[in-house]
Amino acid sequence: MPNLYHPYHNVLETCRRYQATLVVVTKTRTKEQIETLYQMGQRIFGENRVQELLEKVPELPLDIEWHLIGHLQTNKVKAVLPYVACIQSLDRLKLWQSIQQEAQRLDKKIKCMLQIRIARESTKQGWAFEELEAVLETGIQHKLKNVLLCGVMGIASLTEDIHQVRQEMRLLRGHYDQLKINYFPDDPEFNTVSMGMSGDYRIALEEGSTMIRVGSILFP
Ligand SMILES: *Cc1c(COP(=O)(O)O)cnc(C)c1O
């Protein structure tokens, strides 16, 4: 029976108002929980652990677009590449080169996002912005042709301080705008700012997110 009061409708409606894309994050969720959202029309899902992704993919419909949103070890690139539409967690040169090598071998192009560190806690993964700029200055994005860069991704601090969260998101949007102007001005594919989770997706949308990654609030 369709549940009209499912939180999915609310999040989706908010997302549409900002013309943003919703990625439903499925970590720790069962096949049945994911299928419920699939039946409500959702097709883009995100997983942060490779092992969980590989277990879920064969159990769920083929037309799901899977995004890897968590840390990727270079030795797992080979295993995930055939199954994902996008790797949002491209956070270092070594990984970029591994993805290129494997994508080339598979004769496939793979969408990736540059994960940029914006949270104050130094534990969060991601490029330091200056380091990323230095890498892009070398022009490597034109050489690693099987990796299609489609934007940036970031995770704001997990804090009650919404001013800090807003600042971090504004920073990421600013980084995106700067990269777009400096390195991808004529590349229509580079168009995504992936930021915002259950606790902060409204702030993220206000600050210019074009893709939110929401999990917990969608699984009541
Ligand atoms: C878990 C996770 C999310 C979703 O978090 P929720 O708080 O459950 O909405 C988004 N992005 C990443 C990278 C995650 O690991």
JSON list of C-alpha atoms and ligand atoms in Angstrom, two decimals:
[
{"chain": "A", "resi": 1, "resn": "MET", "atom": "CA", "xyz": [0.00, 0.00, 0.00]},
{"chain": "A", "resi": 2, "resn": "PRO", "atom": "CA", "xyz": [1.50, 3.38, -0.91]},
{"chain": "A", "resi": 3, "resn": "ASN", "atom": "CA", "xyz": [2.48, 5.35, 2.12]},
{"chain": "A", "resi": 4, "resn": "LEU", "atom": "CA", "xyz": [1.75, 9.01, 1.40]},
{"chain": "A", "resi": 5, "resn": "TYR", "atom": "CA", "xyz": [3.46, 10.18, 4.56]},
{"chain": "A", "resi": 6, "resn": "HIS", "atom": "CA", "xyz": [6.80, 8.57, 3.89]},
{"chain": "A", "resi": 7, "resn": "PRO", "atom": "CA", "xyz": [9.65, 11.06, 4.53]},
{"chain": "A", "resi": 8, "resn": "TYR", "atom": "CA", "xyz": [10.95, 10.31, 1.03]},
{"chain": "A", "resi": 9, "resn": "HIS", "atom": "CA", "xyz": [8.25, 12.52, -0.49]},
{"chain": "A", "resi": 10, "resn": "ASN", "atom": "CA", "xyz": [9.27, 15.41, 1.67]},
{"chain": "A", "resi": 11, "resn": "VAL", "atom": "CA", "xyz": [12.97, 15.19, 0.90]},
{"chain": "A", "resi": 12, "resn": "LEU", "atom": "CA", "xyz": [12.30, 14.66, -2.78]},
{"chain": "A", "resi": 13, "resn": "GLU", "atom": "CA", "xyz": [9.99, 17.66, -2.93]},
{"chain": "A", "resi": 14, "resn": "THR", "atom": "CA", "xyz": [12.59, 19.89, -1.25]},
{"chain": "A", "resi": 15, "resn": "CYS", "atom": "CA", "xyz": [15.20, 18.59, -3.65]},
{"chain": "A", "resi": 16, "resn": "ARG", "atom": "CA", "xyz": [13.04, 19.35, -6.67]},
{"chain": "A", "resi": 17, "resn": "ARG", "atom": "CA", "xyz": [12.45, 22.89, -5.51]},
{"chain": "A", "resi": 18, "resn": "TYR", "atom": "CA", "xyz": [16.20, 23.43, -5.80]},
{"chain": "A", "resi": 19, "resn": "GLN", "atom": "CA", "xyz": [16.51, 21.33, -8.96]},
{"chain": "A", "resi": 20, "resn": "ALA", "atom": "CA", "xyz": [18.95, 19.11, -7.12]},
{"chain": "A", "resi": 21, "resn": "THR", "atom": "CA", "xyz": [19.44, 15.36, -7.40]},
{"chain": "A", "resi": 22, "resn": "LEU", "atom": "CA", "xyz": [18.76, 12.99, -4.52]},
{"chain": "A", "resi": 23, "resn": "VAL", "atom": "CA", "xyz": [21.11, 10.10, -3.83]},
{"chain": "A", "resi": 24, "resn": "VAL", "atom": "CA", "xyz": [19.64, 7.70, -1.30]},
{"chain": "A", "resi": 25, "resn": "VAL", "atom": "CA", "xyz": [22.37, 6.33, 0.95]},
{"chain": "A", "resi": 26, "resn": "THR", "atom": "CA", "xyz": [21.86, 2.67, 1.74]},
{"chain": "A", "resi": 27, "resn": "LYS", "atom": "CA", "xyz": [24.64, 1.75, 4.16]},
{"chain": "A", "resi": 28, "resn": "THR", "atom": "CA", "xyz": [23.49, -0.81, 6.75]},
{"chain": "A", "resi": 29, "resn": "ARG", "atom": "CA", "xyz": [20.04, -1.02, 5.11]},
{"chain": "A", "resi": 30, "resn": "THR", "atom": "CA", "xyz": [18.44, -4.27, 4.04]},
{"chain": "A", "resi": 31, "resn": "LYS", "atom": "CA", "xyz": [17.44, -5.24, 0.53]},
{"chain": "A", "resi": 32, "resn": "GLU", "atom": "CA", "xyz": [13.78, -4.82, 1.54]},
{"chain": "A", "resi": 33, "resn": "GLN", "atom": "CA", "xyz": [14.34, -1.30, 2.86]},
{"chain": "A", "resi": 34, "resn": "ILE", "atom": "CA", "xyz": [16.06, -0.31, -0.36]},
{"chain": "A", "resi": 35, "resn": "GLU", "atom": "CA", "xyz": [13.35, -1.92, -2.49]},
{"chain": "A", "resi": 36, "resn": "THR", "atom": "CA", "xyz": [10.71, 0.17, -0.73]},
{"chain": "A", "resi": 37, "resn": "LEU", "atom": "CA", "xyz": [12.37, 3.33, -1.99]},
{"chain": "A", "resi": 38, "resn": "TYR", "atom": "CA", "xyz": [12.99, 1.80, -5.40]},
{"chain": "A", "resi": 39, "resn": "GLN", "atom": "CA", "xyz": [9.27, 1.13, -5.67]},
{"chain": "A", "resi": 40, "resn": "MET", "atom": "CA", "xyz": [8.60, 4.75, -4.81]},
{"chain": "A", "resi": 41, "resn": "GLY", "atom": "CA", "xyz": [10.62, 5.65, -7.91]},
{"chain": "A", "resi": 42, "resn": "GLN", "atom": "CA", "xyz": [14.12, 6.20, -6.57]},
{"chain": "A", "resi": 43, "resn": "ARG", "atom": "CA", "xyz": [16.89, 5.02, -8.93]},
{"chain": "A", "resi": 44, "resn": "ILE", "atom": "CA", "xyz": [20.11, 6.59, -7.63]},
{"chain": "A", "resi": 45, "resn": "PHE", "atom": "CA", "xyz": [21.59, 4.96, -4.55]},
{"chain": "A", "resi": 46, "resn": "GLY", "atom": "CA", "xyz": [24.87, 5.50, -2.74]},
{"chain": "A", "resi": 47, "resn": "GLU", "atom": "CA", "xyz": [27.03, 3.15, -0.70]},
{"chain": "A", "resi": 48, "resn": "ASN", "atom": "CA", "xyz": [30.07, 4.06, 1.29]},
{"chain": "A", "resi": 49, "resn": "ARG", "atom": "CA", "xyz": [31.60, 0.61, 1.74]},
{"chain": "A", "resi": 50, "resn": "VAL", "atom": "CA", "xyz": [32.86, -1.44, -1.17]},
{"chain": "A", "resi": 51, "resn": "GLN", "atom": "CA", "xyz": [32.03, -4.80, 0.40]},
{"chain": "A", "resi": 52, "resn": "GLU", "atom": "CA", "xyz": [28.44, -3.77, 1.11]},
{"chain": "A", "resi": 53, "resn": "LEU", "atom": "CA", "xyz": [28.07, -2.39, -2.39]},
{"chain": "A", "resi": 54, "resn": "LEU", "atom": "CA", "xyz": [29.25, -5.63, -3.96]},
{"chain": "A", "resi": 55, "resn": "GLU", "atom": "CA", "xyz": [26.80, -7.64, -1.85]},
{"chain": "A", "resi": 56, "resn": "LYS", "atom": "CA", "xyz": [23.84, -5.38, -2.64]},
{"chain": "A", "resi": 57, "resn": "VAL", "atom": "CA", "xyz": [24.23, -4.86, -6.38]},
{"chain": "A", "resi": 58, "resn": "PRO", "atom": "CA", "xyz": [23.29, -8.41, -7.46]},
{"chain": "A", "resi": 59, "resn": "GLU", "atom": "CA", "xyz": [20.29, -8.52, -5.12]},
{"chain": "A", "resi": 60, "resn": "LEU", "atom": "CA", "xyz": [18.66, -5.37, -6.44]},
{"chain": "A", "resi": 61, "resn": "PRO", "atom": "CA", "xyz": [17.20, -4.19, -9.78]},
{"chain": "A", "resi": 62, "resn": "LEU", "atom": "CA", "xyz": [19.65, -3.68, -12.63]},
{"chain": "A", "resi": 63, "resn": "ASP", "atom": "CA", "xyz": [18.54, -0.17, -13.50]},
{"chain": "A", "resi": 64, "resn": "ILE", "atom": "CA", "xyz": [19.78, 1.24, -10.20]},
{"chain": "A", "resi": 65, "resn": "GLU", "atom": "CA", "xyz": [22.55, 3.80, -10.61]},
{"chain": "A", "resi": 66, "resn": "TRP", "atom": "CA", "xyz": [25.07, 3.11, -7.84]},
{"chain": "A", "resi": 67, "resn": "HIS", "atom": "CA", "xyz": [27.37, 5.80, -6.51]},
{"chain": "A", "resi": 68, "resn": "LEU", "atom": "CA", "xyz": [30.35, 4.96, -4.34]},
{"chain": "A", "resi": 69, "resn": "ILE", "atom": "CA", "xyz": [30.53, 7.69, -1.71]},
{"chain": "A", "resi": 70, "resn": "GLY", "atom": "CA", "xyz": [33.08, 6.28, 0.75]},
{"chain": "A", "resi": 71, "resn": "HIS", "atom": "CA", "xyz": [36.82, 5.81, 0.89]},
{"chain": "A", "resi": 72, "resn": "LEU", "atom": "CA", "xyz": [38.14, 3.62, -1.91]},
{"chain": "A", "resi": 73, "resn": "GLN", "atom": "CA", "xyz": [41.39, 1.69, -1.55]},
{"chain": "A", "resi": 74, "resn": "THR", "atom": "CA", "xyz": [43.30, 1.35, -4.78]},
{"chain": "A", "resi": 75, "resn": "ASN", "atom": "CA", "xyz": [43.26, -2.44, -4.49]},
{"chain": "A", "resi": 76, "resn": "LYS", "atom": "CA", "xyz": [39.44, -2.40, -4.58]},
{"chain": "A", "resi": 77, "resn": "VAL", "atom": "CA", "xyz": [39.12, -0.33, -7.76]},
{"chain": "A", "resi": 78, "resn": "LYS", "atom": "CA", "xyz": [39.03, -3.39, -9.96]},
{"chain": "A", "resi": 79, "resn": "ALA", "atom": "CA", "xyz": [36.22, -4.97, -7.95]},
{"chain": "A", "resi": 80, "resn": "VAL", "atom": "CA", "xyz": [33.89, -1.96, -7.93]},
{"chain": "A", "resi": 81, "resn": "LEU", "atom": "CA", "xyz": [34.42, -0.43, -11.31]},
{"chain": "A", "resi": 82, "resn": "PRO", "atom": "CA", "xyz": [32.07, -2.71, -13.28]},
{"chain": "A", "resi": 83, "resn": "TYR", "atom": "CA", "xyz": [29.18, -1.94, -10.92]},
{"chain": "A", "resi": 84, "resn": "VAL", "atom": "CA", "xyz": [29.25, 1.77, -10.22]},
{"chain": "A", "resi": 85, "resn": "ALA", "atom": "CA", "xyz": [28.01, 4.70, -12.29]},
{"chain": "A", "resi": 86, "resn": "CYS", "atom": "CA", "xyz": [29.97, 7.24, -10.28]},
{"chain": "A", "resi": 87, "resn": "ILE", "atom": "CA", "xyz": [32.78, 7.36, -7.73]},
{"chain": "A", "resi": 88, "resn": "GLN", "atom": "CA", "xyz": [32.19, 10.44, -5.60]},
{"chain": "A", "resi": 89, "resn": "SER", "atom": "CA", "xyz": [35.18, 9.86, -3.36]},
{"chain": "A", "resi": 90, "resn": "LEU", "atom": "CA", "xyz": [38.11, 10.54, -5.69]},
{"chain": "A", "resi": 91, "resn": "ASP", "atom": "CA", "xyz": [40.46, 12.07, -3.12]},
{"chain": "A", "resi": 92, "resn": "ARG", "atom": "CA", "xyz": [44.04, 11.45, -4.25]},
{"chain": "A", "resi": 93, "resn": "LEU", "atom": "CA", "xyz": [46.22, 11.19, -7.30]},
{"chain": "A", "resi": 94, "resn": "LYS", "atom": "CA", "xyz": [47.12, 7.55, -6.79]},
{"chain": "A", "resi": 95, "resn": "LEU", "atom": "CA", "xyz": [43.46, 6.58, -6.80]},
{"chain": "A", "resi": 96, "resn": "TRP", "atom": "CA", "xyz": [42.79, 8.71, -9.88]},
{"chain": "A", "resi": 97, "resn": "GLN", "atom": "CA", "xyz": [45.54, 6.85, -11.74]},
{"chain": "A", "resi": 98, "resn": "SER", "atom": "CA", "xyz": [44.26, 3.44, -10.61]},
{"chain": "A", "resi": 99, "resn": "ILE", "atom": "CA", "xyz": [40.73, 4.23, -11.73]},
{"chain": "A", "resi": 100, "resn": "GLN", "atom": "CA", "xyz": [42.04, 5.44, -15.08]},
{"chain": "A", "resi": 101, "resn": "GLN", "atom": "CA", "xyz": [44.09, 2.30, -15.58]},
{"chain": "A", "resi": 102, "resn": "GLU", "atom": "CA", "xyz": [41.25, -0.06, -14.78]},
{"chain": "A", "resi": 103, "resn": "ALA", "atom": "CA", "xyz": [38.62, 1.95, -16.72]},
{"chain": "A", "resi": 104, "resn": "GLN", "atom": "CA", "xyz": [40.88, 1.90, -19.75]},
{"chain": "A", "resi": 105, "resn": "ARG", "atom": "CA", "xyz": [41.32, -1.85, -19.43]},
{"chain": "A", "resi": 106, "resn": "LEU", "atom": "CA", "xyz": [37.52, -2.25, -19.36]},
{"chain": "A", "resi": 107, "resn": "ASP", "atom": "CA", "xyz": [37.18, 0.25, -22.20]},
{"chain": "A", "resi": 108, "resn": "LYS", "atom": "CA", "xyz": [34.77, 2.20, -20.04]},
{"chain": "A", "resi": 109, "resn": "LYS", "atom": "CA", "xyz": [34.40, 5.80, -18.99]},
{"chain": "A", "resi": 110, "resn": "ILE", "atom": "CA", "xyz": [33.65, 6.35, -15.35]},
{"chain": "A", "resi": 111, "resn": "LYS", "atom": "CA", "xyz": [32.16, 9.43, -13.73]},
{"chain": "A", "resi": 112, "resn": "CYS", "atom": "CA", "xyz": [34.04, 10.65, -10.68]},
{"chain": "A", "resi": 113, "resn": "MET", "atom": "CA", "xyz": [33.82, 13.57, -8.29]},
{"chain": "A", "resi": 114, "resn": "LEU", "atom": "CA", "xyz": [36.69, 15.27, -6.56]},
{"chain": "A", "resi": 115, "resn": "GLN", "atom": "CA", "xyz": [36.18, 14.93, -2.84]},
{"chain": "A", "resi": 116, "resn": "ILE", "atom": "CA", "xyz": [37.41, 18.08, -1.14]},
{"chain": "A", "resi": 117, "resn": "ARG", "atom": "CA", "xyz": [38.15, 18.37, 2.57]},
{"chain": "A", "resi": 118, "resn": "ILE", "atom": "CA", "xyz": [35.99, 21.09, 4.08]},
{"chain": "A", "resi": 119, "resn": "ALA", "atom": "CA", "xyz": [35.40, 19.89, 7.64]},
{"chain": "A", "resi": 120, "resn": "ARG", "atom": "CA", "xyz": [37.60, 21.28, 10.34]},
{"chain": "A", "resi": 121, "resn": "GLU", "atom": "CA", "xyz": [38.21, 17.84, 11.80]},
{"chain": "A", "resi": 122, "resn": "SER", "atom": "CA", "xyz": [41.31, 16.67, 9.99]},
{"chain": "A", "resi": 123, "resn": "THR", "atom": "CA", "xyz": [40.11, 13.06, 9.98]},
{"chain": "A", "resi": 124, "resn": "LYS", "atom": "CA", "xyz": [37.76, 13.57, 7.04]},
{"chain": "A", "resi": 125, "resn": "GLN", "atom": "CA", "xyz": [38.98, 12.35, 3.66]},
{"chain": "A", "resi": 126, "resn": "GLY", "atom": "CA", "xyz": [39.47, 14.62, 0.74]},
{"chain": "A", "resi": 127, "resn": "TRP", "atom": "CA", "xyz": [41.86, 16.83, -1.15]},
{"chain": "A", "resi": 128, "resn": "ALA", "atom": "CA", "xyz": [43.21, 19.91, 0.47]},
{"chain": "A", "resi": 129, "resn": "PHE", "atom": "CA", "xyz": [42.03, 22.53, -2.01]},
{"chain": "A", "resi": 130, "resn": "GLU", "atom": "CA", "xyz": [45.49, 23.95, -2.73]},
{"chain": "A", "resi": 131, "resn": "GLU", "atom": "CA", "xyz": [46.85, 20.47, -3.35]},
{"chain": "A", "resi": 132, "resn": "LEU", "atom": "CA", "xyz": [44.03, 19.78, -5.79]},
{"chain": "A", "resi": 133, "resn": "GLU", "atom": "CA", "xyz": [44.66, 23.02, -7.66]},
{"chain": "A", "resi": 134, "resn": "ALA", "atom": "CA", "xyz": [48.34, 22.12, -7.95]},
{"chain": "A", "resi": 135, "resn": "VAL", "atom": "CA", "xyz": [47.42, 18.76, -9.45]},
{"chain": "A", "resi": 136, "resn": "LEU", "atom": "CA", "xyz": [44.97, 20.31, -11.92]},
{"chain": "A", "resi": 137, "resn": "GLU", "atom": "CA", "xyz": [47.62, 22.83, -12.93]},
{"chain": "A", "resi": 138, "resn": "THR", "atom": "CA", "xyz": [49.59, 19.92, -14.37]},
{"chain": "A", "resi": 139, "resn": "GLY", "atom": "CA", "xyz": [46.69, 19.27, -16.76]},
{"chain": "A", "resi": 140, "resn": "ILE", "atom": "CA", "xyz": [46.34, 15.66, -15.71]},
{"chain": "A", "resi": 141, "resn": "GLN", "atom": "CA", "xyz": [42.56, 15.87, -16.12]},
{"chain": "A", "resi": 142, "resn": "HIS", "atom": "CA", "xyz": [43.13, 16.00, -19.88]},
{"chain": "A", "resi": 143, "resn": "LYS", "atom": "CA", "xyz": [45.36, 12.93, -19.88]},
{"chain": "A", "resi": 144, "resn": "LEU", "atom": "CA", "xyz": [43.36, 10.53, -17.74]},
{"chain": "A", "resi": 145, "resn": "LYS", "atom": "CA", "xyz": [40.60, 10.37, -20.33]},
{"chain": "A", "resi": 146, "resn": "ASN", "atom": "CA", "xyz": [38.59, 7.47, -18.98]},
{"chain": "A", "resi": 147, "resn": "VAL", "atom": "CA", "xyz": [37.83, 9.39, -15.81]},
{"chain": "A", "resi": 148, "resn": "LEU", "atom": "CA", "xyz": [34.99, 11.86, -16.42]},
{"chain": "A", "resi": 149, "resn": "LEU", "atom": "CA", "xyz": [35.10, 14.48, -13.72]},
{"chain": "A", "resi": 150, "resn": "CYS", "atom": "CA", "xyz": [31.60, 15.66, -12.99]},
{"chain": "A", "resi": 151, "resn": "GLY", "atom": "CA", "xyz": [32.07, 17.89, -9.99]},
{"chain": "A", "resi": 152, "resn": "VAL", "atom": "CA", "xyz": [33.01, 18.03, -6.34]},
{"chain": "A", "resi": 153, "resn": "MET", "atom": "CA", "xyz": [31.88, 16.26, -3.19]},
{"chain": "A", "resi": 154, "resn": "GLY", "atom": "CA", "xyz": [32.27, 17.24, 0.43]},
{"chain": "A", "resi": 155, "resn": "ILE", "atom": "CA", "xyz": [31.24, 16.28, 3.93]},
{"chain": "A", "resi": 156, "resn": "ALA", "atom": "CA", "xyz": [30.64, 19.06, 6.43]},
{"chain": "A", "resi": 157, "resn": "SER", "atom": "CA", "xyz": [31.57, 18.72, 10.09]},
{"chain": "A", "resi": 158, "resn": "LEU", "atom": "CA", "xyz": [29.27, 16.71, 12.27]},
{"chain": "A", "resi": 159, "resn": "THR", "atom": "CA", "xyz": [28.40, 19.48, 14.70]},
{"chain": "A", "resi": 160, "resn": "GLU", "atom": "CA", "xyz": [25.43, 21.24, 16.23]},
{"chain": "A", "resi": 161, "resn": "ASP", "atom": "CA", "xyz": [26.97, 24.51, 15.11]},
{"chain": "A", "resi": 162, "resn": "ILE", "atom": "CA", "xyz": [24.94, 25.24, 12.00]},
{"chain": "A", "resi": 163, "resn": "HIS", "atom": "CA", "xyz": [26.95, 28.38, 11.27]},
{"chain": "A", "resi": 164, "resn": "GLN", "atom": "CA", "xyz": [30.06, 26.30, 10.91]},
{"chain": "A", "resi": 165, "resn": "VAL", "atom": "CA", "xyz": [28.24, 23.79, 8.70]},
{"chain": "A", "resi": 166, "resn": "ARG", "atom": "CA", "xyz": [26.96, 26.62, 6.51]},
{"chain": "A", "resi": 167, "resn": "GLN", "atom": "CA", "xyz": [30.44, 28.14, 6.25]},
{"chain": "A", "resi": 168, "resn": "GLU", "atom": "CA", "xyz": [31.94, 24.82, 5.20]},
{"chain": "A", "resi": 169, "resn": "MET", "atom": "CA", "xyz": [29.29, 24.33, 2.56]},
{"chain": "A", "resi": 170, "resn": "ARG", "atom": "CA", "xyz": [29.72, 27.83, 1.25]},
{"chain": "A", "resi": 171, "resn": "LEU", "atom": "CA", "xyz": [33.44, 27.08, 1.04]},
{"chain": "A", "resi": 172, "resn": "LEU", "atom": "CA", "xyz": [32.81, 23.95, -1.04]},
{"chain": "A", "resi": 173, "resn": "ARG", "atom": "CA", "xyz": [30.48, 25.78, -3.40]},
{"chain": "A", "resi": 174, "resn": "GLY", "atom": "CA", "xyz": [33.17, 28.47, -3.76]},
{"chain": "A", "resi": 175, "resn": "HIS", "atom": "CA", "xyz": [35.80, 25.86, -4.52]},
{"chain": "A", "resi": 176, "resn": "TYR", "atom": "CA", "xyz": [33.54, 24.34, -7.16]},
{"chain": "A", "resi": 177, "resn": "ASP", "atom": "CA", "xyz": [32.93, 27.72, -8.81]},
{"chain": "A", "resi": 178, "resn": "GLN", "atom": "CA", "xyz": [36.66, 28.42, -8.86]},
{"chain": "A", "resi": 179, "resn": "LEU", "atom": "CA", "xyz": [37.53, 25.02, -10.35]},
{"chain": "A", "resi": 180, "resn": "LYS", "atom": "CA", "xyz": [34.79, 25.41, -12.92]},
{"chain": "A", "resi": 181, "resn": "ILE", "atom": "CA", "xyz": [36.12, 28.77, -14.08]},
{"chain": "A", "resi": 182, "resn": "ASN", "atom": "CA", "xyz": [39.79, 27.83, -13.99]},
{"chain": "A", "resi": 183, "resn": "TYR", "atom": "CA", "xyz": [39.82, 24.28, -15.27]},
{"chain": "A", "resi": 184, "resn": "PHE", "atom": "CA", "xyz": [36.45, 23.20, -16.68]},
{"chain": "A", "resi": 185, "resn": "PRO", "atom": "CA", "xyz": [34.88, 26.28, -18.32]},
{"chain": "A", "resi": 186, "resn": "ASP", "atom": "CA", "xyz": [33.86, 24.43, -21.48]},
{"chain": "A", "resi": 187, "resn": "ASP", "atom": "CA", "xyz": [33.04, 21.11, -19.89]},
{"chain": "A", "resi": 188, "resn": "PRO", "atom": "CA", "xyz": [29.27, 20.71, -19.42]},
{"chain": "A", "resi": 189, "resn": "GLU", "atom": "CA", "xyz": [29.84, 17.45, -17.52]},
{"chain": "A", "resi": 190, "resn": "PHE", "atom": "CA", "xyz": [31.57, 19.25, -14.67]},
{"chain": "A", "resi": 191, "resn": "ASN", "atom": "CA", "xyz": [28.38, 20.53, -13.08]},
{"chain": "A", "resi": 192, "resn": "THR", "atom": "CA", "xyz": [27.80, 18.87, -9.71]},
{"chain": "A", "resi": 193, "resn": "VAL", "atom": "CA", "xyz": [28.25, 19.96, -6.11]},
{"chain": "A", "resi": 194, "resn": "SER", "atom": "CA", "xyz": [27.49, 16.93, -3.95]},
{"chain": "A", "resi": 195, "resn": "MET", "atom": "CA", "xyz": [26.89, 18.05, -0.38]},
{"chain": "A", "resi": 196, "resn": "GLY", "atom": "CA", "xyz": [24.21, 17.63, 2.26]},
{"chain": "A", "resi": 197, "resn": "MET", "atom": "CA", "xyz": [23.16, 14.65, 4.38]},
{"chain": "A", "resi": 198, "resn": "SER", "atom": "CA", "xyz": [20.18, 13.93, 6.66]},
{"chain": "A", "resi": 199, "resn": "GLY", "atom": "CA", "xyz": [21.14, 16.52, 9.24]},
{"chain": "A", "resi": 200, "resn": "ASP", "atom": "CA", "xyz": [22.20, 19.33, 6.94]},
{"chain": "A", "resi": 201, "resn": "TYR", "atom": "CA", "xyz": [20.68, 18.90, 3.48]},
{"chain": "A", "resi": 202, "resn": "ARG", "atom": "CA", "xyz": [18.49, 21.99, 3.75]},
{"chain": "A", "resi": 203, "resn": "ILE", "atom": "CA", "xyz": [21.49, 24.16, 4.55]},
{"chain": "A", "resi": 204, "resn": "ALA", "atom": "CA", "xyz": [23.39, 22.47, 1.72]},
{"chain": "A", "resi": 205, "resn": "LEU", "atom": "CA", "xyz": [20.66, 23.28, -0.80]},
{"chain": "A", "resi": 206, "resn": "GLU", "atom": "CA", "xyz": [20.53, 26.88, 0.37]},
{"chain": "A", "resi": 207, "resn": "GLU", "atom": "CA", "xyz": [24.29, 27.07, -0.15]},
{"chain": "A", "resi": 208, "resn": "GLY", "atom": "CA", "xyz": [24.22, 25.78, -3.69]},
{"chain": "A", "resi": 209, "resn": "SER", "atom": "CA", "xyz": [24.31, 22.00, -3.49]},
{"chain": "A", "resi": 210, "resn": "THR", "atom": "CA", "xyz": [23.11, 20.28, -6.66]},
{"chain": "A", "resi": 211, "resn": "MET", "atom": "CA", "xyz": [23.16, 16.75, -5.24]},
{"chain": "A", "resi": 212, "resn": "ILE", "atom": "CA", "xyz": [22.31, 15.63, -1.73]},
{"chain": "A", "resi": 213, "resn": "ARG", "atom": "CA", "xyz": [23.20, 12.26, -0.21]},
{"chain": "A", "resi": 214, "resn": "VAL", "atom": "CA", "xyz": [20.58, 11.31, 2.33]},
{"chain": "A", "resi": 215, "resn": "GLY", "atom": "CA", "xyz": [20.27, 8.10, 4.33]},
{"chain": "A", "resi": 216, "resn": "SER", "atom": "CA", "xyz": [18.99, 7.82, 7.89]},
{"chain": "A", "resi": 217, "resn": "ILE", "atom": "CA", "xyz": [15.93, 10.09, 7.70]},
{"chain": "A", "resi": 218, "resn": "LEU", "atom": "CA", "xyz": [14.58, 8.07, 4.76]},
{"chain": "A", "resi": 219, "resn": "PHE", "atom": "CA", "xyz": [14.51, 4.82, 6.69]},
{"chain": "A", "resi": 220, "resn": "PRO", "atom": "CA", "xyz": [12.10, 5.40, 9.57]},
{"chain": "B", "resi": 1, "resn": "LIG", "atom": "C1", "xyz": [26.34, 7.92, 5.46]},
{"chain": "B", "resi": 1, "resn": "LIG", "atom": "C2", "xyz": [26.70, 8.94, 4.50]},
{"chain": "B", "resi": 1, "resn": "LIG", "atom": "C3", "xyz": [25.74, 9.86, 4.03]},
{"chain": "B", "resi": 1, "resn": "LIG", "atom": "C4", "xyz": [24.31, 9.89, 4.52]},
{"chain": "B", "resi": 1, "resn": "LIG", "atom": "O1", "xyz": [24.26, 10.18, 5.90]},
{"chain": "B", "resi": 1, "resn": "LIG", "atom": "P1", "xyz": [22.86, 10.27, 6.65]},
{"chain": "B", "resi": 1, "resn": "LIG", "atom": "O2", "xyz": [23.19, 11.08, 7.86]},
{"chain": "B", "resi": 1, "resn": "LIG", "atom": "O3", "xyz": [22.49, 8.86, 6.99]},
{"chain": "B", "resi": 1, "resn": "LIG", "atom": "O4", "xyz": [21.90, 10.94, 5.77]},
{"chain": "B", "resi": 1, "resn": "LIG", "atom": "C5", "xyz": [26.15, 10.78, 3.07]},
{"chain": "B", "resi": 1, "resn": "LIG", "atom": "N1", "xyz": [27.41, 10.81, 2.60]},
{"chain": "B", "resi": 1, "resn": "LIG", "atom": "C6", "xyz": [28.34, 9.95, 3.02]},
{"chain": "B", "resi": 1, "resn": "LIG", "atom": "C7", "xyz": [29.71, 10.03, 2.44]},
{"chain": "B", "resi": 1, "resn": "LIG", "atom": "C8", "xyz": [28.02, 8.97, 3.97]},
{"chain": "B", "resi": 1, "resn": "LIG", "atom": "O5", "xyz": [28.96, 8.11, 4.38]}
]
